[in-house]
Coordinates of C-alpha atoms in Angstrom, one line a residue:
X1 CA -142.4 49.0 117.5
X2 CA -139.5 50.6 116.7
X3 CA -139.2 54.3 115.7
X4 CA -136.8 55.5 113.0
X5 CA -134.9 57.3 115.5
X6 CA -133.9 53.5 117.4
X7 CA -133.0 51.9 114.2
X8 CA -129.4 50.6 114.1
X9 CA -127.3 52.8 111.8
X10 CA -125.8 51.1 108.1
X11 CA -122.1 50.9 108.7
X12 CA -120.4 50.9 105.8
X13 CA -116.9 48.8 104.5
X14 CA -114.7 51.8 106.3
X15 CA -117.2 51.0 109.7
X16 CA -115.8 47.5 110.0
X17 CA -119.1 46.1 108.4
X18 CA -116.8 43.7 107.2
X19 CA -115.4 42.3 110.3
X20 CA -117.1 39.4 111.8
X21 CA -118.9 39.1 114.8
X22 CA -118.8 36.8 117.0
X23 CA -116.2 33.8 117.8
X24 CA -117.2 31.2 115.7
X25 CA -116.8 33.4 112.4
X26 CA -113.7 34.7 113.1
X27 CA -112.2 30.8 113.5
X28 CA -113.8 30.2 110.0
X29 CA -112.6 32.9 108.4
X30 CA -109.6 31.8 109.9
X31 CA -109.7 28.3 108.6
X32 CA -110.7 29.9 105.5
X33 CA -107.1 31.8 105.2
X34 CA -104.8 28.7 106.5
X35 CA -106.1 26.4 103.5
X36 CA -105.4 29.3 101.4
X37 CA -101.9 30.1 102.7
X38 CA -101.4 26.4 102.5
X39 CA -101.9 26.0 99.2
X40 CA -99.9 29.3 98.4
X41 CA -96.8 27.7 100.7
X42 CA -94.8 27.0 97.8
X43 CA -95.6 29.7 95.3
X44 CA -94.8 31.9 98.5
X45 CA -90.9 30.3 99.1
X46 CA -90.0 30.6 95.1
X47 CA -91.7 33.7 94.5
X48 CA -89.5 35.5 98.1
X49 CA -86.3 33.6 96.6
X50 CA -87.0 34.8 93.0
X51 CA -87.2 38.6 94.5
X52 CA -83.8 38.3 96.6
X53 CA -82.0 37.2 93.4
X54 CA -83.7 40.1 91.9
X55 CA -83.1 42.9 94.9
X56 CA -80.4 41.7 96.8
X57 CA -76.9 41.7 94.7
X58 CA -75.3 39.8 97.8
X59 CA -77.4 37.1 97.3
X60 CA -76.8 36.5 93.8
X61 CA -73.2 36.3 94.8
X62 CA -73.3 33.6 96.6
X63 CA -73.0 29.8 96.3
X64 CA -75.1 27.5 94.6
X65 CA -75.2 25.6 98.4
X66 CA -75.6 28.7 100.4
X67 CA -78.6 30.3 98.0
X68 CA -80.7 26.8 98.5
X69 CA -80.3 26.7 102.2
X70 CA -81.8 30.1 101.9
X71 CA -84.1 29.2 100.0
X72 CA -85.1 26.2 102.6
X73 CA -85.3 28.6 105.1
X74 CA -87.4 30.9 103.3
X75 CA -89.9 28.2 102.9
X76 CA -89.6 26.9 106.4
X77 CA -90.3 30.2 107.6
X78 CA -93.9 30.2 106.2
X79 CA -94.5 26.9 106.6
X80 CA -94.0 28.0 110.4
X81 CA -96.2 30.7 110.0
X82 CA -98.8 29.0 108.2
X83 CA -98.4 26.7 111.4
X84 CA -98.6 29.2 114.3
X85 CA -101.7 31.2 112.2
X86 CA -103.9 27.9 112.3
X87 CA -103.4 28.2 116.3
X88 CA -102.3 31.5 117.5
X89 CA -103.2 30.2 121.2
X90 CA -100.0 28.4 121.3
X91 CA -98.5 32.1 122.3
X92 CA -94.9 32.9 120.9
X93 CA -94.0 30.8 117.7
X94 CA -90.5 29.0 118.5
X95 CA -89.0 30.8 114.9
X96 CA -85.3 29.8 116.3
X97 CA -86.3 25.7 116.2
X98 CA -88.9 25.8 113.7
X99 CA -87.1 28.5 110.9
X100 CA -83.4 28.9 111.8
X101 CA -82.9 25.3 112.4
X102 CA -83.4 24.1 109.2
X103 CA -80.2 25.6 108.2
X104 CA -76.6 24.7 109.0
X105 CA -75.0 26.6 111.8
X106 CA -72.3 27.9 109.3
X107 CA -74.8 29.9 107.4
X108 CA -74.4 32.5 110.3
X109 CA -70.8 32.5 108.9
X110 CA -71.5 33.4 105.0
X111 CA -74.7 36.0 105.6
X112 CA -74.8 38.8 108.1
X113 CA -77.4 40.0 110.5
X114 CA -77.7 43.0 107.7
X115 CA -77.9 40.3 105.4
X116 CA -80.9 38.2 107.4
X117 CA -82.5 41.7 108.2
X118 CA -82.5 42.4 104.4
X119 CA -84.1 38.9 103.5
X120 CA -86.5 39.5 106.2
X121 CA -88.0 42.4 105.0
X122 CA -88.1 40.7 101.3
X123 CA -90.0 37.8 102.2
X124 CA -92.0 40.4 104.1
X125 CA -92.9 42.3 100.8
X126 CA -93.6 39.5 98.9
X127 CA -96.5 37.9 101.3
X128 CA -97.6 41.8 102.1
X129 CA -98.3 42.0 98.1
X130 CA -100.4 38.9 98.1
X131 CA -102.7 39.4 102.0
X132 CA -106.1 40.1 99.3
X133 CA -105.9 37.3 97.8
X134 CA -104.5 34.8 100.4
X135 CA -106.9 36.1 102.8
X136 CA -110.3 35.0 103.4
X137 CA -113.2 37.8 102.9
X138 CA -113.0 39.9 106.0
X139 CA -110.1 38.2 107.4
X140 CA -107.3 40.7 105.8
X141 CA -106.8 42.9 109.0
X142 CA -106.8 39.1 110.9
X143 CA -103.6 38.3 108.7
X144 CA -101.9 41.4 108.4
X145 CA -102.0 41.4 112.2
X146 CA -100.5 37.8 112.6
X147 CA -98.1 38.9 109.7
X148 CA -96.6 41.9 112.0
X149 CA -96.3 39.9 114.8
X150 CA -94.5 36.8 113.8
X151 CA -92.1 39.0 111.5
X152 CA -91.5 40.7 115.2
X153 CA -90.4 37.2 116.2
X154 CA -88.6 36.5 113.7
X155 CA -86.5 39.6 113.7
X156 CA -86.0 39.0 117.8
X157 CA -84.7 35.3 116.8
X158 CA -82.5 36.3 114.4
X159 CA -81.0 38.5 116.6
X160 CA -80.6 35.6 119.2
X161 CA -79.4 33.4 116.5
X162 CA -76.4 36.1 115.3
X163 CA -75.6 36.9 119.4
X164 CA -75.3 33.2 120.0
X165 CA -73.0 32.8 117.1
X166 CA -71.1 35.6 118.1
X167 CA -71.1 34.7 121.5
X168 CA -70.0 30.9 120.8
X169 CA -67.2 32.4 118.4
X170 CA -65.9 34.9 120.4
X171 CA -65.1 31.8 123.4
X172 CA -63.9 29.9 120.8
X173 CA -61.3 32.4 119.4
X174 CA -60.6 33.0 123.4
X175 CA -59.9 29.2 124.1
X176 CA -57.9 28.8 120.5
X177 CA -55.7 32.3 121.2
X178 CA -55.0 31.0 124.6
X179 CA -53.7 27.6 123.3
X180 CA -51.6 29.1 120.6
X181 CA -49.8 31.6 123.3
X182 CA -49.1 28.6 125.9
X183 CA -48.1 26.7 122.7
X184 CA -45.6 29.8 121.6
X185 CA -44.7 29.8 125.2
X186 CA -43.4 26.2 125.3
X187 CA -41.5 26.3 122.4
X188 CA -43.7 25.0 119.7
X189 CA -42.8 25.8 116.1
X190 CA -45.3 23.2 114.2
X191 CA -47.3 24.1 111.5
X192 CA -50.2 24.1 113.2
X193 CA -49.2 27.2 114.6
X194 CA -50.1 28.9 110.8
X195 CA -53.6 27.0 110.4
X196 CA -54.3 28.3 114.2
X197 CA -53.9 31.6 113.3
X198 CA -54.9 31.8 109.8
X199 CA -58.4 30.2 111.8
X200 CA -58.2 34.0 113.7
X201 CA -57.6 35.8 110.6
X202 CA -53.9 36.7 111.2
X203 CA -52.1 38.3 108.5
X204 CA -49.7 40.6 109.8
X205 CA -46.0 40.6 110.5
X206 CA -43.4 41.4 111.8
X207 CA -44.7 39.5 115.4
X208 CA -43.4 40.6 118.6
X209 CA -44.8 39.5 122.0
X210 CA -45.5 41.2 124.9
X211 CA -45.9 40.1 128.7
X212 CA -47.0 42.0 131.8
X213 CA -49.3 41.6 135.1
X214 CA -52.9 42.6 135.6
X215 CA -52.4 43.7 139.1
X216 CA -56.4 44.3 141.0
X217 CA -57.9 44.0 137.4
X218 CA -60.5 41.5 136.2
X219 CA -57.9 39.5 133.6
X220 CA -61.3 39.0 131.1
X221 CA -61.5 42.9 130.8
X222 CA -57.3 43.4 130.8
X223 CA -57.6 40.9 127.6
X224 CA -60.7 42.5 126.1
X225 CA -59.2 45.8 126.0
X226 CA -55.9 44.8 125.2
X227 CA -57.4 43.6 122.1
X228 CA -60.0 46.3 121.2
X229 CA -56.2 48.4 121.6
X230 CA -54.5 46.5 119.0
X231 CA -56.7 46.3 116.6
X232 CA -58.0 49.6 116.2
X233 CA -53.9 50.2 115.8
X234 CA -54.1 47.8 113.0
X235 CA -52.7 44.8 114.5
X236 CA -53.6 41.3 114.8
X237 CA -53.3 40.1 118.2
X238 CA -53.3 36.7 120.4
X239 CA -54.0 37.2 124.2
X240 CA -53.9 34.5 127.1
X241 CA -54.2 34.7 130.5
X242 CA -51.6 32.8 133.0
X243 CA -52.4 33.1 136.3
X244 CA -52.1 36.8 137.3
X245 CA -49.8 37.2 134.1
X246 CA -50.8 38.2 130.5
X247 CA -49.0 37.3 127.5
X248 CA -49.9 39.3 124.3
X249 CA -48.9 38.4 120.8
X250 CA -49.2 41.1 118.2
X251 CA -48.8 41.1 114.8
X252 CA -48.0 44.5 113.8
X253 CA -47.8 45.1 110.1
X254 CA -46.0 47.5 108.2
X255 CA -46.5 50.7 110.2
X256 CA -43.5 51.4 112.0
X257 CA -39.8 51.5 110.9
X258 CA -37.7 48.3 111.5
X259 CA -35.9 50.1 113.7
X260 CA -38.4 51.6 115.9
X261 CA -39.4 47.8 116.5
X262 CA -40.4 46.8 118.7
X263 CA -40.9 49.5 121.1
X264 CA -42.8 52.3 119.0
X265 CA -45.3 48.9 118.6
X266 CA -45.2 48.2 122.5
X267 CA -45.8 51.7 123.5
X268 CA -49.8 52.6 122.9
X269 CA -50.5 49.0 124.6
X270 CA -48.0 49.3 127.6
X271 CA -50.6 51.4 129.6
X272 CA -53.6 48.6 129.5
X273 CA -51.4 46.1 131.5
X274 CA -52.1 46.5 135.5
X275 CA -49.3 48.1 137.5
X276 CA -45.3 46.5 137.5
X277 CA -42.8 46.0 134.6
X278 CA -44.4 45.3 130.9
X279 CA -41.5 43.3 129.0
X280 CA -41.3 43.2 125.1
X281 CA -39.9 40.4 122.9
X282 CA -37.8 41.2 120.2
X283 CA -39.6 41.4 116.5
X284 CA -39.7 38.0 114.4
X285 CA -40.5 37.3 111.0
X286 CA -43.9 35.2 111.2
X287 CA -46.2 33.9 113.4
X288 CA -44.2 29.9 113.6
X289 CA -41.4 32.2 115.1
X290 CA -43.0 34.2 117.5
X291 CA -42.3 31.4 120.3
X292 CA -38.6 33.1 120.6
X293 CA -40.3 36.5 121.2
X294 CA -43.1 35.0 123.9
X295 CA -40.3 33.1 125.9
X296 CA -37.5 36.3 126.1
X297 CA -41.0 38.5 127.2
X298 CA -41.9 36.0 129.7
X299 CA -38.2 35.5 130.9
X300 CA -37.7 38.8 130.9
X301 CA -40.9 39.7 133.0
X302 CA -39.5 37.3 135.8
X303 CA -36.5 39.0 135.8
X304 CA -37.6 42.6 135.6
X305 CA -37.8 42.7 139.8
X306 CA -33.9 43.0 139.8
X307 CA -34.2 46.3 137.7
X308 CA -36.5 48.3 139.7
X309 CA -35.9 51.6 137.2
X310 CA -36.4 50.1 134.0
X311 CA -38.6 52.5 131.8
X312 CA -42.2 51.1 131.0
X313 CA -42.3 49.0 128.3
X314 CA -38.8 47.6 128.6
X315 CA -37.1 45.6 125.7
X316 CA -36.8 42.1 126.9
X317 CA -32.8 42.6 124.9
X318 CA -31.8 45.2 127.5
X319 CA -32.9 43.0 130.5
X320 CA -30.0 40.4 129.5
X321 CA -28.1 40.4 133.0
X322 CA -31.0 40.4 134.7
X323 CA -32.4 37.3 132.6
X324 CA -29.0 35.7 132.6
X325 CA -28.8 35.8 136.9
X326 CA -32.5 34.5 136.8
X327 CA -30.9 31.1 135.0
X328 CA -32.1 32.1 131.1
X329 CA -29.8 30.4 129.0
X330 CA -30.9 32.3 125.9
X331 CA -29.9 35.5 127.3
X332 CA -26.6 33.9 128.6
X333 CA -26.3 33.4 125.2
X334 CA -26.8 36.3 123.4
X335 CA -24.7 38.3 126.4
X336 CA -21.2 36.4 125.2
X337 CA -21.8 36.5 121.6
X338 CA -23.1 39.9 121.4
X339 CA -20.6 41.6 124.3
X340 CA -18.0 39.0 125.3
X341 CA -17.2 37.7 121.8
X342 CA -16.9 41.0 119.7
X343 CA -14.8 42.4 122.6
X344 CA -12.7 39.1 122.9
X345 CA -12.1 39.4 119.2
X346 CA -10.9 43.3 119.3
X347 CA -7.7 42.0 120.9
X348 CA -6.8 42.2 124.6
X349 CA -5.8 46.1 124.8
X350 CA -9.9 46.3 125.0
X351 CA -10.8 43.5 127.1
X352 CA -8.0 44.5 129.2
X353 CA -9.3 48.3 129.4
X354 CA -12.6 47.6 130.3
X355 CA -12.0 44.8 133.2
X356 CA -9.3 47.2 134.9
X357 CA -11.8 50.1 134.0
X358 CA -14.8 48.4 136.0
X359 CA -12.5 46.8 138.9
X360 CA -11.1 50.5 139.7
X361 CA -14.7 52.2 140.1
X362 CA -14.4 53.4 136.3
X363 CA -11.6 55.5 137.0
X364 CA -10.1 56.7 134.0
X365 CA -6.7 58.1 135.8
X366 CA -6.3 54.8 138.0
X367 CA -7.3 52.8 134.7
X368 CA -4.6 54.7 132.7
X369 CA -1.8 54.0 135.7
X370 CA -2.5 50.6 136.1
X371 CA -1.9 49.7 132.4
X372 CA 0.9 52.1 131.9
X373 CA -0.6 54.2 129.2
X374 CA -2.2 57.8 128.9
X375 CA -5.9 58.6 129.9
X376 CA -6.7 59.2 126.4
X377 CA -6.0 55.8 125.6
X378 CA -8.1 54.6 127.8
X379 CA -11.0 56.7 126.5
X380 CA -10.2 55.9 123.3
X381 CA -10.4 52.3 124.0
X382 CA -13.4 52.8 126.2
X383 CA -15.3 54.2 123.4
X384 CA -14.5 51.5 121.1
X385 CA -15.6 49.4 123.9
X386 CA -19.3 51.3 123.1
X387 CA -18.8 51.0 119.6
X388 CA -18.4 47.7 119.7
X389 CA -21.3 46.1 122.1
X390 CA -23.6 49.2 122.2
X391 CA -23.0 49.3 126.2
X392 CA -21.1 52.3 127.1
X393 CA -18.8 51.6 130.4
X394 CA -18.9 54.6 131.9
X395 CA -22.6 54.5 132.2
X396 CA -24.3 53.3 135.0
X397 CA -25.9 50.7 133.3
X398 CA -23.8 49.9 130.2
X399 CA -21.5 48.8 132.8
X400 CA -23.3 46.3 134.4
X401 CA -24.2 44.6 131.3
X402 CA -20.5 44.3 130.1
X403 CA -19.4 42.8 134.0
X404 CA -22.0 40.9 133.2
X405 CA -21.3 39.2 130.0
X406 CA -16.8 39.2 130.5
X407 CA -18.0 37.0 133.5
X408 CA -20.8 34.7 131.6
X409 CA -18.0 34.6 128.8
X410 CA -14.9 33.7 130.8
X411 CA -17.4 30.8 132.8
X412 CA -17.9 29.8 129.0
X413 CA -14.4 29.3 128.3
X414 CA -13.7 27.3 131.0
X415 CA -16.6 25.4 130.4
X416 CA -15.5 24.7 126.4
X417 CA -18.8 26.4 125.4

């Protein structure tokens, strides 16, 4: 017989007298819960819904479309619960097939992970509120339990879902900025150009284009900081990758002065390109024009070899002769109208001065006896020569630009261009 002091001890509600014992009770009370939650399944959905609309002001905000995909989701999501609770041996629920794939994959697009994490913890609150009475007797612990770690999943796949996104989107923007630099780079000016970029969010102009090597560098992390550069300067920005070259389009905004364009632009970026000449396009108007600015960068990068002391960034406009040796017709171009032409125009006294000037070793006595005239003539012509075409002969390099272009414009003469 028993004596008092061998009795079991009555264990109270706080004791766990509640819990069950044993397998088989625990799977009823189990059972017990799933046809409750069942028949809860859609009170659950409307009643989570009905508090976003309440709680979250986002929500209410948002499209008729987008607040019934949520909504679908919502209900999906204890449906999926209700599914993995009936047999938790299964191990990890698959929340990313069975609750995020109910909804299209734009959805990532019109609500943020904040966004998700705020629903989450809604729907959370709603089925917490309710645990007594879905629950069967004694199997409130049991739910709770299940609740806190399927919410656990479901804030890991959201995660996933969001880095996937972000991942997917971030290869995409890569592939479409590439396309739109080689399209700049071959001359396209098609609308398309616009709906590309508007597709990256551009917005800003003025544009100018850059273009510069990436040396020993791993290109991937020369474009990725190349773009974390511009735009915490404000910019918009297009990157591709050519071989060991990078082109760079930026779209700078407002900030700087029309005159300190593009170089006060070019400047904070120069220093991310790997080692060797960083050339800069001149500023254009919009995005559709920016192919003008890629091609002199580019043209000019090519070229930059034959000035071995240009200053880093250098204007793609002041590597003209260099450009024009190197076969660019552009800069050909812009070398007789902006140097030859003006000069040509002056009258010969000027074009006269400055090709006796630069055949005589820029002497200003043997200039002045070889045209029969004082030596302050000649530097009075000389510094209307400056005036003129912004290329001052007795410099060093002002002088090689202006051989330069009398040449390029005489060939064009006798060529009838």
């Amino acid at each position: 017989m028993n004596t008092e002091s061998e009795q079991p001890e009555a264990r109270g509600p706080e004791d766990g007298a509640d819990e069950p014992v044993g397998g088989a009770p625990e799977d009823e009370i189990r059972a017990e819960t799933v046809r409750r939650l069942e028949r809860s399944m859609g009170t659950l959905g409307t009643a989570a819904v009905a508090r976003m609309e309440e709680r979250l002001s986002w929500f209410r905000r948002m499209s008729a479309q987008d607040r019934s995909w949520i909504g679908l989701v919502a209900q999906s999501g204890v449906a999926a619960f209700v599914d993995w609770f009936r047999d938790p041996s299964r191990g990890r629920p698959a929340i990313t097939v069975e609750v995020f794939g109910t909804a299209p994959r734009e959805l990532t697009r019109s609500v943020s992970l904040q966004q998700t994490v705020d629903m989450i913890r809604v729907v959370i609150e709603v089925v917490e509120g309710q645990v007594d009475d879905l629950a069967a007797p004694g199997g409130a612990q049991q739910l709770r339990e299940a609740m806190l770690r399927y919410t656990r999943e479901v804030a890991f796949s959201s995660a996933k879902v969001y880095a996937r996104a972000a991942e997917a989107r971030g290869a995409w923007d890569a592939r479409l900025e590439a396309l739109i630099v080689d399209a700049l780079l071959h001359g396209d000016r098609e609308d398309g150009l616009q709906t590309w970029g508007s597709a990256l969010g551009w917005s800003h102009t003025p544009v100018i284009a850059m273009a510069g090597d990436i040396g020993d560098e791993d290109g991937n992390k020369v474009l990725d900081d190349l773009r974390a550069a511009a735009r915490r300067l404000g910019h918009d920005v297009l990157a591709g990758l050519q071989g060991r070259r990078v082109v760079m389009v930026v779209g700078v905004g407002d900030r700087y002065p029309a005159e300190d364009l593009p170089a006060a632009a070019a400047e904070p970026l120069a220093g991310l390109f790997g080692p060797g000449a960083v050339v800069v396009g001149p500023a254009v108007a919009d995005l559709r024009s920016a192919g003008a600015s890629v091609s002199a960068a580019v043209n000019g990068l090519r070229s930059a070899v034959a000035w071995p002391d240009a200053p880093r960034p250098v204007l793609a406009d002041d590597l003209l002769p260099e450009r024009a040796l190197e076969g660019d017709v552009e800069a050909r171009r812009q070398l007789v109208e902006e140097v030859y032409l003006p000069l040509r125009g002056a009258g010969s006294p000027l074009l006269d001065t400055l090709s006796v000037y630069l055949e005589h070793a820029s002497s200003l006595e043997a200039t002045a006896r070889m045209l029969f005239v004082h030596p302050n003539t000649v530097r009075y012509r000389l510094s209307r020569i400056a005036e003129l075409t912004g290329h001052p002969p007795s410099d060093g390099r002002g002088s090689f630009v202006l051989r330069v272009a009398v040449a390029l414009g005489r060939l064009s003469e006798t060529r009838n261009e």
